[in-house]
Amino acid sequence: LSRLPPAAAGSGPVGPCGRRAYAPPAERKRFYQNVSISQGEGGFEINLDHRKLKTPQAKLFTVPSEALAIAVATEWDSQKDTIKFYTMHLTTLCNTALDNPTQRSKTQLIRAAVKFLETDTVCYRVEEPPALAELQKNEWDPVVTWAEKRYNVTIGSSTSILGPNIPASTKETFVSHLASYNMWALQGIEFVITQLKSLILSMSLIDRHITVEKAVLLSRLEEEYQIQRWGNVEWAHDYELCELRARTAAGTLFVHLCSESSSVKHKLLQD
């Protein structure tokens, strides 16, 4: 089975301009026994029973680092009788990086990421109720202050529905910073930003200033406040929280593994 069928490869609905956008496919019965990695000319490959994994566009699934290959192989190996593709975030991110289904350039990726500053979660504040306003100030201000010092920029916050007035120089500083990442890492950064709805929280996380758990909590501050006040449907809240943590953690790991050139020496999936 040299090529996964469309459902297995991660096909989805047709997006703008006729391009196929990736979406989590249906579950499928596990069709392989063993998972391994091997080094090819273009990087590290994933083997399912000695057959090479392909992307949705039928390209050879090749990743730039051994560590990332191990992480992806672990996703495939950890699937039980049924393959749950929607849990395989690293595989999906690699497919996106390899196929680039929306055909965006590095500049377009960076601009899309920086545009989140205009609606950044931690920049929008409430005036009422006072308890929530105080919570936002206490929890979000330290992260904004850190980012301003870290990147030597002005960010600020606002209670206006229009949001804060982010200086052009701040946006350009983030554009320059993001330009230091490669295309693969940028795909991961945008994925994390999309989960947290915040460039500031995402960069704080990727720069290892805060943990995944903290970043997710800060991105959901108002929801958590309402839950503490009114209660929640426990299973639904817990599921949503776990899913958000899993996606955020996977995206952050993806960025780090795509940014570091060090190889992993230990053997894959040791018994």
PDB file of C-alpha atoms in Angstrom:
ATOM      1  CA  LEU A   1       0.000   0.000   0.000  1.00  0.00           C
ATOM      2  CA  SER A   2       2.292   2.726  -1.274  1.00  0.00           C
ATOM      3  CA  ARG A   3      -0.393   5.381  -1.204  1.00  0.00           C
ATOM      4  CA  LEU A   4      -3.055   5.905   1.399  1.00  0.00           C
ATOM      5  CA  PRO A   5      -6.601   6.175   0.003  1.00  0.00           C
ATOM      6  CA  PRO A   6      -8.128   9.663   0.121  1.00  0.00           C
ATOM      7  CA  ALA A   7      -9.804   9.126   3.491  1.00  0.00           C
ATOM      8  CA  ALA A   8      -6.593   7.896   5.045  1.00  0.00           C
ATOM      9  CA  ALA A   9      -4.453  10.580   3.502  1.00  0.00           C
ATOM     10  CA  GLY A  10      -6.471  13.400   4.998  1.00  0.00           C
ATOM     11  CA  SER A  11      -8.564  14.773   2.161  1.00  0.00           C
ATOM     12  CA  GLY A  12     -11.226  17.344   2.862  1.00  0.00           C
ATOM     13  CA  PRO A  13     -13.669  19.727   1.264  1.00  0.00           C
ATOM     14  CA  VAL A  14     -12.663  21.864  -1.670  1.00  0.00           C
ATOM     15  CA  GLY A  15     -11.568  25.311  -0.543  1.00  0.00           C
ATOM     16  CA  PRO A  16     -11.231  28.654  -2.363  1.00  0.00           C
ATOM     17  CA  CYS A  17      -9.959  28.583  -5.943  1.00  0.00           C
ATOM     18  CA  GLY A  18     -10.721  24.872  -6.194  1.00  0.00           C
ATOM     19  CA  ARG A  19      -7.898  23.841  -3.855  1.00  0.00           C
ATOM     20  CA  ARG A  20      -8.651  21.027  -1.465  1.00  0.00           C
ATOM     21  CA  ALA A  21      -8.463  22.082   2.167  1.00  0.00           C
ATOM     22  CA  TYR A  22      -7.394  19.543   4.759  1.00  0.00           C
ATOM     23  CA  ALA A  23      -9.958  18.367   7.255  1.00  0.00           C
ATOM     24  CA  PRO A  24      -9.916  15.458   9.691  1.00  0.00           C
ATOM     25  CA  PRO A  25     -11.005  12.372   7.707  1.00  0.00           C
ATOM     26  CA  ALA A  26     -13.193   9.605   9.011  1.00  0.00           C
ATOM     27  CA  GLU A  27     -11.764   6.895  11.232  1.00  0.00           C
ATOM     28  CA  ARG A  28     -10.387   3.813   9.539  1.00  0.00           C
ATOM     29  CA  LYS A  29      -9.457   0.312  10.618  1.00  0.00           C
ATOM     30  CA  ARG A  30      -5.728  -0.004  11.258  1.00  0.00           C
ATOM     31  CA  PHE A  31      -4.190  -1.614   8.193  1.00  0.00           C
ATOM     32  CA  TYR A  32      -0.538  -1.985   9.270  1.00  0.00           C
ATOM     33  CA  GLN A  33       1.379  -3.800  11.996  1.00  0.00           C
ATOM     34  CA  ASN A  34       4.724  -2.065  12.320  1.00  0.00           C
ATOM     35  CA  VAL A  35       5.876   1.551  12.088  1.00  0.00           C
ATOM     36  CA  SER A  36       9.470   2.597  11.491  1.00  0.00           C
ATOM     37  CA  ILE A  37      11.502   5.489  10.146  1.00  0.00           C
ATOM     38  CA  SER A  38      14.288   5.548   7.579  1.00  0.00           C
ATOM     39  CA  GLN A  39      16.572   8.215   6.192  1.00  0.00           C
ATOM     40  CA  GLY A  40      16.185   9.087   2.523  1.00  0.00           C
ATOM     41  CA  GLU A  41      17.703  11.691   0.246  1.00  0.00           C
ATOM     42  CA  GLY A  42      15.163  14.353   1.206  1.00  0.00           C
ATOM     43  CA  GLY A  43      15.058  13.674   4.930  1.00  0.00           C
ATOM     44  CA  PHE A  44      13.394  11.119   7.199  1.00  0.00           C
ATOM     45  CA  GLU A  45      10.557   8.911   5.981  1.00  0.00           C
ATOM     46  CA  ILE A  46       7.775   7.000   7.755  1.00  0.00           C
ATOM     47  CA  ASN A  47       7.272   3.326   6.903  1.00  0.00           C
ATOM     48  CA  LEU A  48       4.072   1.405   7.573  1.00  0.00           C
ATOM     49  CA  ASP A  49       4.960  -2.274   7.183  1.00  0.00           C
ATOM     50  CA  HIS A  50       7.898  -1.261   4.947  1.00  0.00           C
ATOM     51  CA  ARG A  51       5.666   0.805   2.697  1.00  0.00           C
ATOM     52  CA  LYS A  52       6.337   4.511   2.549  1.00  0.00           C
ATOM     53  CA  LEU A  53       3.775   6.977   3.848  1.00  0.00           C
ATOM     54  CA  LYS A  54       2.504   9.535   1.324  1.00  0.00           C
ATOM     55  CA  THR A  55       0.807  12.906   1.712  1.00  0.00           C
ATOM     56  CA  PRO A  56      -2.764  13.610   0.511  1.00  0.00           C
ATOM     57  CA  GLN A  57      -1.244  14.954  -2.726  1.00  0.00           C
ATOM     58  CA  ALA A  58       0.731  11.700  -3.120  1.00  0.00           C
ATOM     59  CA  LYS A  59       4.104  13.238  -2.272  1.00  0.00           C
ATOM     60  CA  LEU A  60       6.580  11.171  -0.305  1.00  0.00           C
ATOM     61  CA  PHE A  61       6.051  11.957   3.383  1.00  0.00           C
ATOM     62  CA  THR A  62       9.496  13.290   4.281  1.00  0.00           C
ATOM     63  CA  VAL A  63      10.341  15.377   7.331  1.00  0.00           C
ATOM     64  CA  PRO A  64      13.488  17.421   8.006  1.00  0.00           C
ATOM     65  CA  SER A  65      14.520  15.982  11.380  1.00  0.00           C
ATOM     66  CA  GLU A  66      14.838  12.575  12.982  1.00  0.00           C
ATOM     67  CA  ALA A  67      13.101  13.833  16.123  1.00  0.00           C
ATOM     68  CA  LEU A  68      10.042  14.926  14.145  1.00  0.00           C
ATOM     69  CA  ALA A  69       9.985  11.608  12.277  1.00  0.00           C
ATOM     70  CA  ILE A  70      10.014   9.735  15.588  1.00  0.00           C
ATOM     71  CA  ALA A  71       7.170  11.891  16.907  1.00  0.00           C
ATOM     72  CA  VAL A  72       5.055  11.276  13.785  1.00  0.00           C
ATOM     73  CA  ALA A  73       5.836   7.553  13.805  1.00  0.00           C
ATOM     74  CA  THR A  74       4.752   7.428  17.436  1.00  0.00           C
ATOM     75  CA  GLU A  75       1.386   8.930  16.446  1.00  0.00           C
ATOM     76  CA  TRP A  76       0.864   6.151  13.918  1.00  0.00           C
ATOM     77  CA  ASP A  77       2.142   3.433  16.234  1.00  0.00           C
ATOM     78  CA  SER A  78      -0.102   4.549  19.100  1.00  0.00           C
ATOM     79  CA  GLN A  79      -3.280   4.038  17.050  1.00  0.00           C
ATOM     80  CA  LYS A  80      -5.210   0.994  18.171  1.00  0.00           C
ATOM     81  CA  ASP A  81      -7.641  -1.077  16.101  1.00  0.00           C
ATOM     82  CA  THR A  82      -9.051   2.108  14.588  1.00  0.00           C
ATOM     83  CA  ILE A  83      -6.958   4.968  13.235  1.00  0.00           C
ATOM     84  CA  LYS A  84      -8.294   8.248  14.600  1.00  0.00           C
ATOM     85  CA  PHE A  85      -6.817  10.721  12.131  1.00  0.00           C
ATOM     86  CA  TYR A  86      -8.228  13.723  13.986  1.00  0.00           C
ATOM     87  CA  THR A  87      -5.898  12.936  16.908  1.00  0.00           C
ATOM     88  CA  MET A  88      -2.768  12.929  14.715  1.00  0.00           C
ATOM     89  CA  HIS A  89      -1.923  16.624  14.822  1.00  0.00           C
ATOM     90  CA  LEU A  90       1.770  16.261  13.940  1.00  0.00           C
ATOM     91  CA  THR A  91       0.951  14.163  10.881  1.00  0.00           C
ATOM     92  CA  THR A  92      -1.590  16.769   9.753  1.00  0.00           C
ATOM     93  CA  LEU A  93       0.910  19.606  10.240  1.00  0.00           C
ATOM     94  CA  CYS A  94       3.540  17.732   8.215  1.00  0.00           C
ATOM     95  CA  ASN A  95       1.015  17.100   5.431  1.00  0.00           C
ATOM     96  CA  THR A  96       0.194  20.809   5.395  1.00  0.00           C
ATOM     97  CA  ALA A  97       3.871  21.777   5.269  1.00  0.00           C
ATOM     98  CA  LEU A  98       4.629  19.294   2.477  1.00  0.00           C
ATOM     99  CA  ASP A  99       1.579  19.914   0.291  1.00  0.00           C
ATOM    100  CA  ASN A 100       0.913  23.575   1.166  1.00  0.00           C
ATOM    101  CA  PRO A 101      -2.716  23.126   0.029  1.00  0.00           C
ATOM    102  CA  THR A 102      -3.512  26.852   0.171  1.00  0.00           C
ATOM    103  CA  GLN A 103      -0.325  27.660  -1.803  1.00  0.00           C
ATOM    104  CA  ARG A 104       0.800  30.438   0.516  1.00  0.00           C
ATOM    105  CA  SER A 105       4.261  31.960   0.466  1.00  0.00           C
ATOM    106  CA  LYS A 106       6.405  32.591   3.546  1.00  0.00           C
ATOM    107  CA  THR A 107       5.444  36.269   3.450  1.00  0.00           C
ATOM    108  CA  GLN A 108       1.742  35.417   3.372  1.00  0.00           C
ATOM    109  CA  LEU A 109       2.105  33.044   6.329  1.00  0.00           C
ATOM    110  CA  ILE A 110       3.893  35.711   8.357  1.00  0.00           C
ATOM    111  CA  ARG A 111       1.364  38.422   7.528  1.00  0.00           C
ATOM    112  CA  ALA A 112      -1.515  36.120   8.471  1.00  0.00           C
ATOM    113  CA  ALA A 113       0.113  35.398  11.834  1.00  0.00           C
ATOM    114  CA  VAL A 114       0.818  39.057  12.609  1.00  0.00           C
ATOM    115  CA  LYS A 115      -2.741  40.034  11.631  1.00  0.00           C
ATOM    116  CA  PHE A 116      -3.902  38.203  14.785  1.00  0.00           C
ATOM    117  CA  LEU A 117      -2.432  41.087  16.789  1.00  0.00           C
ATOM    118  CA  GLU A 118      -5.401  43.209  15.724  1.00  0.00           C
ATOM    119  CA  THR A 119      -7.824  40.861  17.501  1.00  0.00           C
ATOM    120  CA  ASP A 120      -5.460  39.317  20.048  1.00  0.00           C
ATOM    121  CA  THR A 121      -7.314  37.729  22.966  1.00  0.00           C
ATOM    122  CA  VAL A 122      -5.145  39.305  25.658  1.00  0.00           C
ATOM    123  CA  CYS A 123      -5.546  42.825  24.215  1.00  0.00           C
ATOM    124  CA  TYR A 124      -9.344  42.899  24.485  1.00  0.00           C
ATOM    125  CA  ARG A 125     -10.494  43.777  27.992  1.00  0.00           C
ATOM    126  CA  VAL A 126     -13.866  44.174  29.683  1.00  0.00           C
ATOM    127  CA  GLU A 127     -14.991  46.891  32.099  1.00  0.00           C
ATOM    128  CA  GLU A 128     -17.803  44.828  33.597  1.00  0.00           C
ATOM    129  CA  PRO A 129     -18.075  42.772  35.685  1.00  0.00           C
ATOM    130  CA  PRO A 130     -15.274  44.220  37.840  1.00  0.00           C
ATOM    131  CA  ALA A 131     -14.138  40.762  38.995  1.00  0.00           C
ATOM    132  CA  LEU A 132     -13.473  39.652  35.412  1.00  0.00           C
ATOM    133  CA  ALA A 133     -11.784  42.959  34.557  1.00  0.00           C
ATOM    134  CA  GLU A 134      -9.477  42.480  37.536  1.00  0.00           C
ATOM    135  CA  LEU A 135      -8.780  38.874  36.562  1.00  0.00           C
ATOM    136  CA  GLN A 136      -7.824  39.920  33.026  1.00  0.00           C
ATOM    137  CA  LYS A 137      -5.526  42.625  34.364  1.00  0.00           C
ATOM    138  CA  ASN A 138      -3.813  40.303  36.840  1.00  0.00           C
ATOM    139  CA  GLU A 139      -3.395  37.386  34.430  1.00  0.00           C
ATOM    140  CA  TRP A 140      -2.875  39.048  31.043  1.00  0.00           C
ATOM    141  CA  ASP A 141      -0.869  42.166  31.916  1.00  0.00           C
ATOM    142  CA  PRO A 142       2.277  40.210  32.920  1.00  0.00           C
ATOM    143  CA  VAL A 143       2.316  38.370  29.579  1.00  0.00           C
ATOM    144  CA  VAL A 144       1.818  41.584  27.588  1.00  0.00           C
ATOM    145  CA  THR A 145       4.560  43.298  29.637  1.00  0.00           C
ATOM    146  CA  TRP A 146       6.912  40.368  29.014  1.00  0.00           C
ATOM    147  CA  ALA A 147       6.239  40.479  25.263  1.00  0.00           C
ATOM    148  CA  GLU A 148       6.815  44.238  25.122  1.00  0.00           C
ATOM    149  CA  LYS A 149      10.199  43.832  26.824  1.00  0.00           C
ATOM    150  CA  ARG A 150      11.154  40.676  24.935  1.00  0.00           C
ATOM    151  CA  TYR A 151      10.526  42.205  21.505  1.00  0.00           C
ATOM    152  CA  ASN A 152      11.056  45.870  22.431  1.00  0.00           C
ATOM    153  CA  VAL A 153       7.589  46.843  21.194  1.00  0.00           C
ATOM    154  CA  THR A 154       4.436  48.611  22.364  1.00  0.00           C
ATOM    155  CA  ILE A 155       1.286  46.488  22.495  1.00  0.00           C
ATOM    156  CA  GLY A 156      -1.113  47.733  25.160  1.00  0.00           C
ATOM    157  CA  SER A 157      -4.766  46.786  25.626  1.00  0.00           C
ATOM    158  CA  SER A 158      -8.198  48.324  25.210  1.00  0.00           C
ATOM    159  CA  THR A 159     -11.781  48.013  26.421  1.00  0.00           C
ATOM    160  CA  SER A 160     -13.036  49.388  23.107  1.00  0.00           C
ATOM    161  CA  ILE A 161     -14.806  47.031  20.730  1.00  0.00           C
ATOM    162  CA  LEU A 162     -12.346  48.276  18.119  1.00  0.00           C
ATOM    163  CA  GLY A 163      -9.468  46.878  20.133  1.00  0.00           C
ATOM    164  CA  PRO A 164      -6.082  48.455  20.823  1.00  0.00           C
ATOM    165  CA  ASN A 165      -4.270  50.582  18.282  1.00  0.00           C
ATOM    166  CA  ILE A 166      -1.220  48.425  17.557  1.00  0.00           C
ATOM    167  CA  PRO A 167       1.649  50.573  16.194  1.00  0.00           C
ATOM    168  CA  ALA A 168       2.915  49.710  12.719  1.00  0.00           C
ATOM    169  CA  SER A 169       6.429  49.385  14.164  1.00  0.00           C
ATOM    170  CA  THR A 170       5.205  46.628  16.493  1.00  0.00           C
ATOM    171  CA  LYS A 171       3.741  44.681  13.585  1.00  0.00           C
ATOM    172  CA  GLU A 172       6.930  45.066  11.568  1.00  0.00           C
ATOM    173  CA  THR A 173       9.019  43.846  14.514  1.00  0.00           C
ATOM    174  CA  PHE A 174       6.943  40.672  14.692  1.00  0.00           C
ATOM    175  CA  VAL A 175       7.165  40.287  10.914  1.00  0.00           C
ATOM    176  CA  SER A 176      10.971  40.430  11.158  1.00  0.00           C
ATOM    177  CA  HIS A 177      11.031  38.000  14.080  1.00  0.00           C
ATOM    178  CA  LEU A 178       8.805  35.461  12.369  1.00  0.00           C
ATOM    179  CA  ALA A 179      10.909  35.716   9.222  1.00  0.00           C
ATOM    180  CA  SER A 180      13.707  34.011  11.164  1.00  0.00           C
ATOM    181  CA  TYR A 181      11.650  30.787  11.194  1.00  0.00           C
ATOM    182  CA  ASN A 182      11.501  28.365   8.272  1.00  0.00           C
ATOM    183  CA  MET A 183       8.305  27.505   6.390  1.00  0.00           C
ATOM    184  CA  TRP A 184       7.670  24.364   8.420  1.00  0.00           C
ATOM    185  CA  ALA A 185       7.959  26.143  11.760  1.00  0.00           C
ATOM    186  CA  LEU A 186       5.713  28.962  10.499  1.00  0.00           C
ATOM    187  CA  GLN A 187       2.969  26.450   9.710  1.00  0.00           C
ATOM    188  CA  GLY A 188       3.207  25.305  13.329  1.00  0.00           C
ATOM    189  CA  ILE A 189       3.228  28.853  14.695  1.00  0.00           C
ATOM    190  CA  GLU A 190       0.085  29.744  12.768  1.00  0.00           C
ATOM    191  CA  PHE A 191      -1.562  26.532  14.024  1.00  0.00           C
ATOM    192  CA  VAL A 192      -0.807  27.478  17.644  1.00  0.00           C
ATOM    193  CA  ILE A 193      -2.017  31.052  17.106  1.00  0.00           C
ATOM    194  CA  THR A 194      -5.273  29.714  15.664  1.00  0.00           C
ATOM    195  CA  GLN A 195      -5.810  27.543  18.744  1.00  0.00           C
ATOM    196  CA  LEU A 196      -5.108  30.321  21.277  1.00  0.00           C
ATOM    197  CA  LYS A 197      -6.511  33.221  19.194  1.00  0.00           C
ATOM    198  CA  SER A 198      -3.431  35.139  20.306  1.00  0.00           C
ATOM    199  CA  LEU A 199      -0.046  35.899  18.777  1.00  0.00           C
ATOM    200  CA  ILE A 200       1.225  37.115  22.152  1.00  0.00           C
ATOM    201  CA  LEU A 201       0.317  33.943  24.035  1.00  0.00           C
ATOM    202  CA  SER A 202       1.656  31.810  21.182  1.00  0.00           C
ATOM    203  CA  MET A 203       5.051  33.512  21.104  1.00  0.00           C
ATOM    204  CA  SER A 204       5.232  33.410  24.909  1.00  0.00           C
ATOM    205  CA  LEU A 205       4.644  29.669  24.699  1.00  0.00           C
ATOM    206  CA  ILE A 206       7.047  29.022  21.833  1.00  0.00           C
ATOM    207  CA  ASP A 207       9.716  31.105  23.589  1.00  0.00           C
ATOM    208  CA  ARG A 208       9.185  28.870  26.649  1.00  0.00           C
ATOM    209  CA  HIS A 209       8.055  31.766  28.849  1.00  0.00           C
ATOM    210  CA  ILE A 210       4.806  29.982  29.761  1.00  0.00           C
ATOM    211  CA  THR A 211       3.624  26.362  29.665  1.00  0.00           C
ATOM    212  CA  VAL A 212       0.982  24.833  27.408  1.00  0.00           C
ATOM    213  CA  GLU A 213      -1.394  24.560  30.367  1.00  0.00           C
ATOM    214  CA  LYS A 214      -0.890  28.231  31.252  1.00  0.00           C
ATOM    215  CA  ALA A 215      -1.268  29.405  27.651  1.00  0.00           C
ATOM    216  CA  VAL A 216      -4.528  27.491  27.244  1.00  0.00           C
ATOM    217  CA  LEU A 217      -5.860  28.765  30.564  1.00  0.00           C
ATOM    218  CA  LEU A 218      -5.040  32.371  29.645  1.00  0.00           C
ATOM    219  CA  SER A 219      -6.679  31.970  26.229  1.00  0.00           C
ATOM    220  CA  ARG A 220      -9.879  30.757  27.936  1.00  0.00           C
ATOM    221  CA  LEU A 221      -9.884  33.191  30.844  1.00  0.00           C
ATOM    222  CA  GLU A 222     -13.429  34.461  30.339  1.00  0.00           C
ATOM    223  CA  GLU A 223     -14.812  30.949  29.848  1.00  0.00           C
ATOM    224  CA  GLU A 224     -13.072  29.736  32.980  1.00  0.00           C
ATOM    225  CA  TYR A 225     -14.410  32.735  34.913  1.00  0.00           C
ATOM    226  CA  GLN A 226     -17.967  31.968  33.796  1.00  0.00           C
ATOM    227  CA  ILE A 227     -17.543  28.294  34.662  1.00  0.00           C
ATOM    228  CA  GLN A 228     -16.307  29.145  38.134  1.00  0.00           C
ATOM    229  CA  ARG A 229     -19.320  31.399  38.595  1.00  0.00           C
ATOM    230  CA  TRP A 230     -22.093  29.378  36.984  1.00  0.00           C
ATOM    231  CA  GLY A 231     -20.737  25.851  36.705  1.00  0.00           C
ATOM    232  CA  ASN A 232     -20.436  23.818  33.519  1.00  0.00           C
ATOM    233  CA  VAL A 233     -21.318  20.629  31.700  1.00  0.00           C
ATOM    234  CA  GLU A 234     -18.334  18.822  33.131  1.00  0.00           C
ATOM    235  CA  TRP A 235     -17.642  16.237  30.454  1.00  0.00           C
ATOM    236  CA  ALA A 236     -18.004  18.745  27.608  1.00  0.00           C
ATOM    237  CA  HIS A 237     -15.720  21.281  29.277  1.00  0.00           C
ATOM    238  CA  ASP A 238     -13.104  18.659  30.112  1.00  0.00           C
ATOM    239  CA  TYR A 239     -13.137  17.253  26.585  1.00  0.00           C
ATOM    240  CA  GLU A 240     -12.801  20.693  24.993  1.00  0.00           C
ATOM    241  CA  LEU A 241      -9.986  21.631  27.363  1.00  0.00           C
ATOM    242  CA  CYS A 242      -8.063  18.413  26.705  1.00  0.00           C
ATOM    243  CA  GLU A 243      -8.466  18.805  22.952  1.00  0.00           C
ATOM    244  CA  LEU A 244      -7.220  22.391  23.035  1.00  0.00           C
ATOM    245  CA  ARG A 245      -4.225  21.400  25.148  1.00  0.00           C
ATOM    246  CA  ALA A 246      -3.414  18.521  22.800  1.00  0.00           C
ATOM    247  CA  ARG A 247      -3.541  20.707  19.681  1.00  0.00           C
ATOM    248  CA  THR A 248      -1.562  23.517  21.317  1.00  0.00           C
ATOM    249  CA  ALA A 249       1.086  21.121  22.637  1.00  0.00           C
ATOM    250  CA  ALA A 250       1.405  19.396  19.257  1.00  0.00           C
ATOM    251  CA  GLY A 251       1.790  22.706  17.425  1.00  0.00           C
ATOM    252  CA  THR A 252       4.417  23.930  19.882  1.00  0.00           C
ATOM    253  CA  LEU A 253       6.353  20.669  19.660  1.00  0.00           C
ATOM    254  CA  PHE A 254       6.154  20.853  15.867  1.00  0.00           C
ATOM    255  CA  VAL A 255       7.666  24.362  15.876  1.00  0.00           C
ATOM    256  CA  HIS A 256      10.518  23.284  18.140  1.00  0.00           C
ATOM    257  CA  LEU A 257      11.261  20.117  16.184  1.00  0.00           C
ATOM    258  CA  CYS A 258      11.269  22.050  12.905  1.00  0.00           C
ATOM    259  CA  SER A 259      13.533  24.753  14.338  1.00  0.00           C
ATOM    260  CA  GLU A 260      16.202  22.534  15.830  1.00  0.00           C
ATOM    261  CA  SER A 261      18.727  20.578  13.789  1.00  0.00           C
ATOM    262  CA  SER A 262      19.922  18.252  16.534  1.00  0.00           C
ATOM    263  CA  SER A 263      19.280  14.583  15.883  1.00  0.00           C
ATOM    264  CA  VAL A 264      17.834  12.075  18.267  1.00  0.00           C
ATOM    265  CA  LYS A 265      20.190   9.218  18.958  1.00  0.00           C
ATOM    266  CA  HIS A 266      17.908   6.688  20.591  1.00  0.00           C
ATOM    267  CA  LYS A 267      16.197   3.960  18.615  1.00  0.00           C
ATOM    268  CA  LEU A 268      12.590   4.386  17.526  1.00  0.00           C
ATOM    269  CA  LEU A 269       9.836   2.657  19.453  1.00  0.00           C
ATOM    270  CA  GLN A 270      12.036   0.403  21.536  1.00  0.00           C
ATOM    271  CA  ASP A 271      10.303  -2.618  23.005  1.00  0.00           C
TER     272      ASP A 271
END
